[in-house]
XYZ file of C-alpha atoms in Angstrom:
460
model
C -19.185 36.333 -6.512
C -16.083 34.207 -5.528
C -13.825 36.020 -3.107
C -10.376 37.416 -4.323
C -7.967 34.606 -4.568
C -5.506 36.282 -2.073
C -8.280 37.313 0.373
C -7.702 36.366 4.003
C -10.160 36.266 6.791
C -9.562 35.901 10.534
C -12.164 33.478 11.995
C -12.743 32.745 15.684
C -14.761 30.087 17.301
C -17.196 32.627 18.591
C -17.760 34.290 15.293
C -17.505 31.585 12.695
C -17.085 27.799 12.828
C -14.015 26.377 11.013
C -16.034 24.834 8.240
C -18.173 27.920 7.463
C -17.990 28.595 3.710
C -17.212 31.919 2.249
C -20.138 33.647 0.757
C -20.848 32.873 -2.797
C -19.095 29.484 -3.048
C -21.770 26.904 -4.070
C -22.604 24.395 -6.648
C -23.821 27.140 -9.079
C -20.653 29.229 -8.497
C -17.867 26.673 -7.630
C -14.075 27.001 -7.316
C -12.816 26.641 -10.787
C -9.693 24.655 -11.683
C -7.671 25.189 -14.850
C -5.905 21.998 -15.799
C -2.702 22.262 -17.869
C -2.228 18.876 -19.429
C -4.535 15.821 -19.713
C -1.844 13.086 -20.195
C -1.415 10.234 -17.738
C -1.420 12.278 -14.547
C -3.868 14.978 -15.748
C -6.417 12.238 -16.689
C -5.929 10.682 -13.282
C -6.714 14.008 -11.674
C -9.860 14.557 -13.662
C -11.043 11.002 -12.815
C -10.375 11.407 -9.130
C -11.853 14.869 -8.749
C -14.832 14.743 -11.067
C -15.661 11.205 -11.827
C -15.061 9.617 -8.477
C -16.374 12.564 -6.631
C -13.677 12.820 -3.993
C -14.303 16.582 -3.697
C -17.302 15.717 -1.469
C -19.117 18.697 -0.407
C -16.631 21.171 -1.710
C -17.866 23.275 -4.580
C -15.005 22.389 -7.033
C -15.107 21.986 -10.813
C -12.516 21.447 -13.525
C -13.005 24.398 -15.877
C -10.861 24.960 -19.071
C -8.261 22.333 -19.857
C -5.152 22.775 -22.006
C -3.970 19.782 -24.140
C -1.276 19.385 -26.741
C -3.431 17.267 -29.023
C -7.043 18.191 -29.083
C -7.905 15.301 -31.412
C -6.660 12.610 -29.077
C -9.298 10.322 -27.504
C -8.890 10.063 -23.711
C -10.154 7.519 -21.245
C -12.564 9.730 -19.296
C -16.293 9.941 -19.031
C -18.105 12.878 -20.660
C -14.938 14.056 -22.570
C -17.080 16.015 -24.876
C -18.207 18.243 -21.957
C -14.730 19.394 -21.307
C -13.844 23.013 -22.243
C -10.584 23.110 -24.013
C -8.448 26.389 -24.096
C -5.162 27.753 -24.774
C -2.792 27.274 -21.760
C -1.868 31.066 -21.756
C -5.559 31.851 -21.709
C -6.187 29.581 -18.742
C -3.508 31.145 -16.462
C -5.010 34.590 -17.104
C -8.632 33.551 -16.878
C -10.188 35.523 -13.978
C -12.682 32.746 -13.340
C -9.882 30.148 -12.658
C -8.951 30.012 -8.934
C -6.477 27.150 -8.954
C -4.148 26.248 -11.930
C -2.990 22.614 -11.930
C 0.229 22.048 -13.966
C 0.709 18.518 -14.986
C 2.532 19.043 -18.303
C 6.059 18.267 -17.235
C 9.334 19.783 -18.430
C 10.710 23.200 -17.720
C 9.106 25.131 -20.527
C 6.416 26.209 -21.177
C 5.532 25.042 -17.664
C 7.728 27.624 -15.824
C 6.416 30.585 -17.837
C 2.801 29.370 -17.350
C 3.184 28.767 -13.636
C 4.915 32.115 -13.186
C 2.096 33.846 -14.951
C -0.506 32.122 -12.897
C 1.093 33.154 -9.640
C 1.540 36.685 -10.959
C -2.200 36.673 -11.698
C -2.891 35.823 -7.942
C -3.815 32.144 -8.620
C -2.996 29.171 -6.503
C -0.903 26.527 -8.252
C -0.593 22.787 -7.779
C 2.125 20.966 -9.697
C 3.686 17.557 -9.940
C 6.726 18.933 -11.927
C 9.896 17.861 -10.069
C 12.223 19.566 -12.593
C 10.279 22.830 -12.182
C 10.337 22.909 -8.465
C 13.944 21.691 -8.077
C 15.231 24.251 -10.679
C 12.965 27.290 -10.114
C 11.621 26.745 -6.725
C 13.128 29.822 -4.980
C 11.783 32.211 -7.589
C 8.389 30.667 -7.753
C 7.912 30.427 -3.942
C 9.013 34.002 -3.497
C 6.493 35.073 -6.146
C 3.726 32.969 -4.393
C 4.539 34.666 -1.008
C 4.354 38.043 -2.424
C 0.964 37.370 -3.996
C -0.334 35.539 -0.877
C -1.191 32.360 -2.871
C -0.254 28.734 -2.556
C 2.229 26.581 -4.592
C 1.906 22.996 -3.560
C 3.821 20.096 -5.004
C 3.289 16.842 -3.014
C 3.140 14.799 -6.363
C 6.492 16.057 -7.510
C 8.744 13.763 -5.407
C 7.386 10.262 -5.040
C 4.067 9.898 -6.870
C 1.350 8.860 -4.399
C 3.614 8.551 -1.414
C 2.980 11.467 1.053
C 6.275 12.791 2.242
C 6.437 16.569 1.596
C 3.686 17.405 4.038
C 4.981 14.998 6.650
C 8.321 16.536 6.424
C 6.820 20.012 6.938
C 4.322 19.066 9.650
C 4.553 15.652 11.223
C 8.334 15.661 11.585
C 8.698 19.416 12.325
C 9.874 18.785 15.861
C 12.855 16.712 14.498
C 16.275 17.702 13.356
C 16.494 15.546 10.239
C 19.823 13.733 10.283
C 19.621 11.702 7.059
C 17.238 10.766 4.222
C 17.779 7.636 1.862
C 15.350 6.965 -0.812
C 14.521 4.811 -3.781
C 12.978 7.563 -5.829
C 12.857 6.186 -9.371
C 10.659 3.299 -10.305
C 12.311 2.581 -13.617
C 15.747 1.894 -12.111
C 14.206 -0.004 -9.218
C 12.302 -2.292 -11.614
C 15.405 -2.899 -13.686
C 17.527 -3.835 -10.680
C 14.808 -6.020 -9.189
C 14.555 -8.039 -12.386
C 18.294 -8.417 -12.536
C 18.448 -9.670 -9.022
C 15.220 -11.803 -8.931
C 15.153 -13.187 -12.461
C 18.832 -13.078 -13.544
C 18.148 -10.675 -16.396
C 21.031 -8.647 -17.895
C 20.637 -4.824 -17.770
C 19.573 -4.374 -21.382
C 17.008 -7.163 -21.186
C 15.608 -5.772 -17.960
C 15.451 -2.290 -19.501
C 13.572 -3.588 -22.526
C 11.145 -5.338 -20.236
C 10.515 -2.149 -18.282
C 9.802 -0.306 -21.527
C 7.353 -3.003 -22.658
C 5.465 -2.726 -19.342
C 5.333 1.140 -19.432
C 7.776 1.531 -16.525
C 10.441 3.112 -18.589
C 10.408 5.765 -21.374
C 11.577 5.125 -24.840
C 14.572 7.336 -23.924
C 15.288 6.225 -20.419
C 18.314 8.398 -19.955
C 16.874 10.742 -17.181
C 16.008 7.675 -15.195
C 18.899 5.381 -15.610
C 21.467 8.181 -15.398
C 19.933 9.286 -12.054
C 18.808 12.843 -13.197
C 15.317 12.161 -12.230
C 16.104 11.095 -8.840
C 18.514 14.015 -8.330
C 15.675 16.459 -9.043
C 13.530 14.747 -6.325
C 16.477 14.578 -3.843
C 17.086 18.315 -4.231
C 13.543 18.919 -3.177
C 13.598 16.525 -0.302
C 16.942 17.855 0.942
C 15.733 21.483 0.811
C 12.673 20.759 2.888
C 14.373 18.410 5.347
C 17.562 20.483 6.161
C 16.188 24.026 5.260
C 19.081 24.762 2.964
C 18.505 25.436 -0.627
C 19.853 22.563 -2.640
C 20.077 22.775 -6.408
C 20.340 19.748 -8.689
C 23.823 20.378 -10.020
C 25.099 20.176 -6.462
C 24.233 16.549 -6.214
C 26.753 13.919 -7.130
C 25.042 11.354 -9.205
C 25.925 8.124 -11.138
C 23.539 5.889 -13.011
C 22.976 2.151 -13.101
C 24.013 1.364 -16.715
C 27.373 -0.215 -15.637
C 25.794 -2.630 -13.121
C 26.225 -6.275 -14.221
C 24.910 -9.639 -13.304
C 28.238 -10.282 -11.440
C 27.626 -7.201 -9.237
C 24.193 -8.443 -8.422
C 25.561 -11.855 -7.487
C 28.479 -10.438 -5.468
C 26.061 -8.186 -3.522
C 23.911 -11.254 -2.713
C 26.965 -13.125 -1.416
C 27.642 -10.048 0.906
C 24.112 -10.211 2.145
C 23.085 -7.139 0.163
C 20.996 -5.909 -2.791
C 21.862 -3.135 -5.161
C 19.562 -0.122 -5.295
C 19.817 3.347 -6.848
C 19.848 5.268 -3.663
C 19.231 9.105 -3.256
C 21.094 10.049 -0.103
C 21.212 13.305 1.883
C 22.823 13.646 5.331
C 24.232 16.354 7.429
C 27.844 16.170 8.831
C 29.139 17.704 12.212
C 29.885 21.003 10.458
C 26.265 21.209 9.132
C 27.483 20.558 5.539
C 25.240 18.357 3.412
C 26.381 15.167 1.751
C 24.312 14.753 -1.460
C 24.465 11.891 -3.889
C 22.328 9.637 -6.114
C 24.121 6.405 -6.978
C 23.881 2.547 -6.941
C 24.680 1.257 -3.545
C 24.808 -1.970 -1.738
C 21.962 -2.063 0.709
C 22.128 -4.661 3.452
C 19.206 -7.042 3.355
C 18.310 -6.099 6.953
C 17.606 -2.467 5.952
C 13.957 -1.628 5.101
C 14.842 -0.206 1.766
C 16.238 -3.575 0.632
C 12.691 -5.149 0.309
C 11.364 -2.378 -1.964
C 10.875 -4.015 -5.314
C 9.984 -3.386 -8.981
C 8.328 -0.004 -9.626
C 7.745 0.828 -5.995
C 9.521 3.827 -4.236
C 10.397 4.419 -0.643
C 11.874 7.274 1.560
C 13.682 6.373 4.781
C 14.069 9.235 7.191
C 16.145 9.530 10.412
C 15.135 12.285 12.869
C 16.777 12.952 16.237
C 13.560 12.524 18.154
C 11.460 10.095 16.046
C 14.293 7.867 15.150
C 13.884 5.936 11.800
C 10.615 6.112 9.725
C 9.886 5.103 6.205
C 7.214 5.971 3.665
C 6.722 3.592 0.679
C 4.260 2.897 -2.104
C 3.767 3.547 -5.755
C 5.975 6.333 -6.867
C 4.495 7.047 -10.268
C 1.591 6.270 -12.530
C -1.854 7.783 -13.223
C -3.671 7.065 -9.939
C -0.888 7.309 -7.327
C 0.505 10.728 -8.580
C -3.089 11.994 -9.330
C -3.866 11.114 -5.616
C -1.112 13.555 -4.284
C -1.994 16.244 -6.910
C -5.802 15.997 -6.049
C -4.993 16.184 -2.277
C -3.181 19.503 -2.806
C -6.087 20.819 -4.827
C -8.534 19.861 -2.086
C -6.403 21.463 0.599
C -6.427 24.789 -1.272
C -10.137 24.465 -2.035
C -10.836 23.962 1.624
C -8.934 27.024 2.511
C -10.921 29.081 -0.035
C -14.184 27.627 1.104
C -13.487 28.218 4.874
C -11.122 31.129 5.039
C -8.763 29.076 7.204
C -4.946 28.454 6.711
C -4.574 24.947 8.117
C -1.554 24.098 5.974
C 1.629 26.139 6.184
C 3.044 27.423 2.977
C 5.820 25.325 1.385
C 8.092 28.271 0.993
C 11.736 27.552 -0.010
C 12.789 31.126 -0.996
C 14.019 32.334 2.455
C 16.393 29.315 2.967
C 20.095 29.920 2.781
C 22.215 28.319 0.052
C 23.281 24.839 1.110
C 26.742 24.182 2.359
C 27.895 21.099 0.432
C 30.390 18.518 1.553
C 32.891 17.703 -1.261
C 32.142 14.069 -2.659
C 35.691 12.998 -2.097
C 35.226 13.544 1.715
C 32.282 11.119 2.003
C 33.154 7.954 3.927
C 31.683 4.528 3.494
C 32.574 0.933 2.984
C 33.102 0.261 -0.650
C 32.600 -2.696 -2.942
C 35.098 -2.915 -5.800
C 34.956 -5.470 -8.676
C 38.207 -6.210 -10.431
C 39.079 -8.474 -13.274
C 42.673 -9.686 -13.142
C 44.883 -12.238 -14.942
C 44.570 -15.590 -13.305
C 48.143 -16.025 -11.932
C 49.890 -16.261 -8.627
C 50.478 -13.285 -6.230
C 47.605 -11.155 -7.884
C 45.700 -10.839 -4.550
C 48.897 -10.122 -2.688
C 49.787 -7.284 -5.123
C 46.252 -5.850 -4.872
C 46.377 -5.922 -1.059
C 49.781 -4.163 -1.027
C 48.399 -1.305 -3.329
C 45.434 -0.959 -1.052
C 47.680 -0.574 1.993
C 49.909 1.991 0.240
C 46.716 4.029 -0.426
C 45.774 3.766 3.261
C 42.739 1.529 2.569
C 41.934 -1.396 4.839
C 40.198 -4.376 3.315
C 37.454 -6.088 5.152
C 37.351 -9.088 2.680
C 38.803 -10.296 -0.607
C 36.856 -12.915 -2.578
C 37.688 -14.505 -5.911
C 34.266 -15.031 -7.558
C 35.253 -17.171 -10.595
C 37.619 -17.549 -13.380
C 37.476 -17.296 -17.176
C 39.690 -19.945 -18.950
C 42.099 -18.949 -21.683
C 40.584 -18.862 -25.163
C 41.028 -17.350 -28.587
C 44.573 -16.217 -27.670
C 43.320 -14.432 -24.566
C 44.689 -15.238 -21.175
C 42.769 -16.798 -18.306
C 41.257 -14.187 -15.946
C 39.655 -14.066 -12.509
C 36.938 -11.967 -10.989
C 37.868 -10.596 -7.626
C 35.642 -8.704 -5.215
C 37.107 -6.360 -2.669
C 35.170 -4.936 0.291
C 36.816 -2.102 2.232
C 36.405 -0.897 5.733
C 35.142 2.637 6.302
C 37.201 4.863 3.919
C 36.894 8.233 2.117
C 35.915 8.414 -1.460
C 39.216 10.050 -2.142
C 41.121 7.151 -0.720
C 39.055 4.794 -2.923
C 40.079 6.915 -5.940
C 43.729 6.617 -4.884
C 43.398 2.838 -4.780
C 41.812 2.667 -8.244
C 44.674 4.716 -9.628
C 47.222 2.338 -8.106
C 45.378 -0.921 -9.087
C 45.279 0.339 -12.671
C 49.027 0.539 -12.764
C 49.500 -3.179 -11.840
C 50.359 -5.411 -14.922
C 48.026 -8.142 -13.617
C 44.875 -5.937 -13.636
C 42.733 -6.358 -16.765
C 39.994 -3.963 -15.857
C 38.213 -2.171 -12.844
C 34.514 -2.739 -12.754
C 31.853 -1.262 -10.497
C 32.985 0.716 -7.403
C 29.972 1.150 -5.154
C 29.371 2.323 -1.552
C 27.543 0.345 1.077
C 24.559 2.324 2.477
C 26.053 3.868 5.546
C 22.815 4.083 7.600
């Protein structure tokens, strides 16, 4: 008989080798996995675990599977041998040791995961919204039941970063994290930069290639990346960060002019998820398009690829990069978590510390207006004398020093509209509040036609 899911054993080198299996776990009585969802990621998990045989000598099998559409044909071998069951029945099944949630969304995923943990089952999930929103409650429940809740696949697909933060970088005080955490937006911005596509055309191409959803709002408005940043920041700084605490701004207003202007400054534009700690231990948290200097490692991350750059006080700068989404990359992370738990059950050891977030204090958040950066500002003005002088005066009155002012082109008068000029401002280090003051002053000038993008330059 399989041992209780919350059973613990103390093994010593004298009494039992580290790899000694617990009694009763074998091919005839394997560790049974209940799979909630057989979509893109769920199918990938099944292929890796059962068809590719990565479980090795571990006695593991996928048992009942919950699917939304039982009539759908799926790209897996021996599909007819799968046992389909109701999701609620799976999380309560006494034969299921590990529940794998790859359904996505908050409900019914939250209720199902909570039930599974309450039943003393280990849980693996790739659900960023679930962990970011309900992490404290779920981790406290897992702790009380002495079971695991692992989530490596929730942040950056196949890129291992949660476990390195917890283990490999444990000796460091993390000073800053900057990441490209959303493949959809990175693909769009790459196509705009490399192929001169407008935003809408690049989005349509991303959708055609399967890199963007039919409704891309969560991606392009930075909600997806904010979920992921809340998890990363919580793990890195050991302060509980909730998604609403993150200042976010999407990429929909980025134009070809912005891409060109950034290039002239030796930069590229990326949607950056940034978390850093100030001298008072308050966290600066934001997800927004930023100008990234071409010399920075994040500047070379293209198309659907993701990357996470981390600065630690001892290790210095490190970066993790790879495919941040998709069937096989995300399934790689999910399957690794499954195997980690399975090894624990098979050996009685506890080689991987729990990912508990519940005991962390609420994060102290720095107000967004206090953040300081260099800023890029794109302005459309009337093409007439003294315009740049008036803009410079307005900046000076707001206490903002300009590093450079460049006129990027003119639009001749036509159809009873006056001639206009596109002007790019680059500030020295300045607070976001000061930039807001500058924008307010510029908008009062009669020569200003419109204020375009206002983007920070990556500060690290």
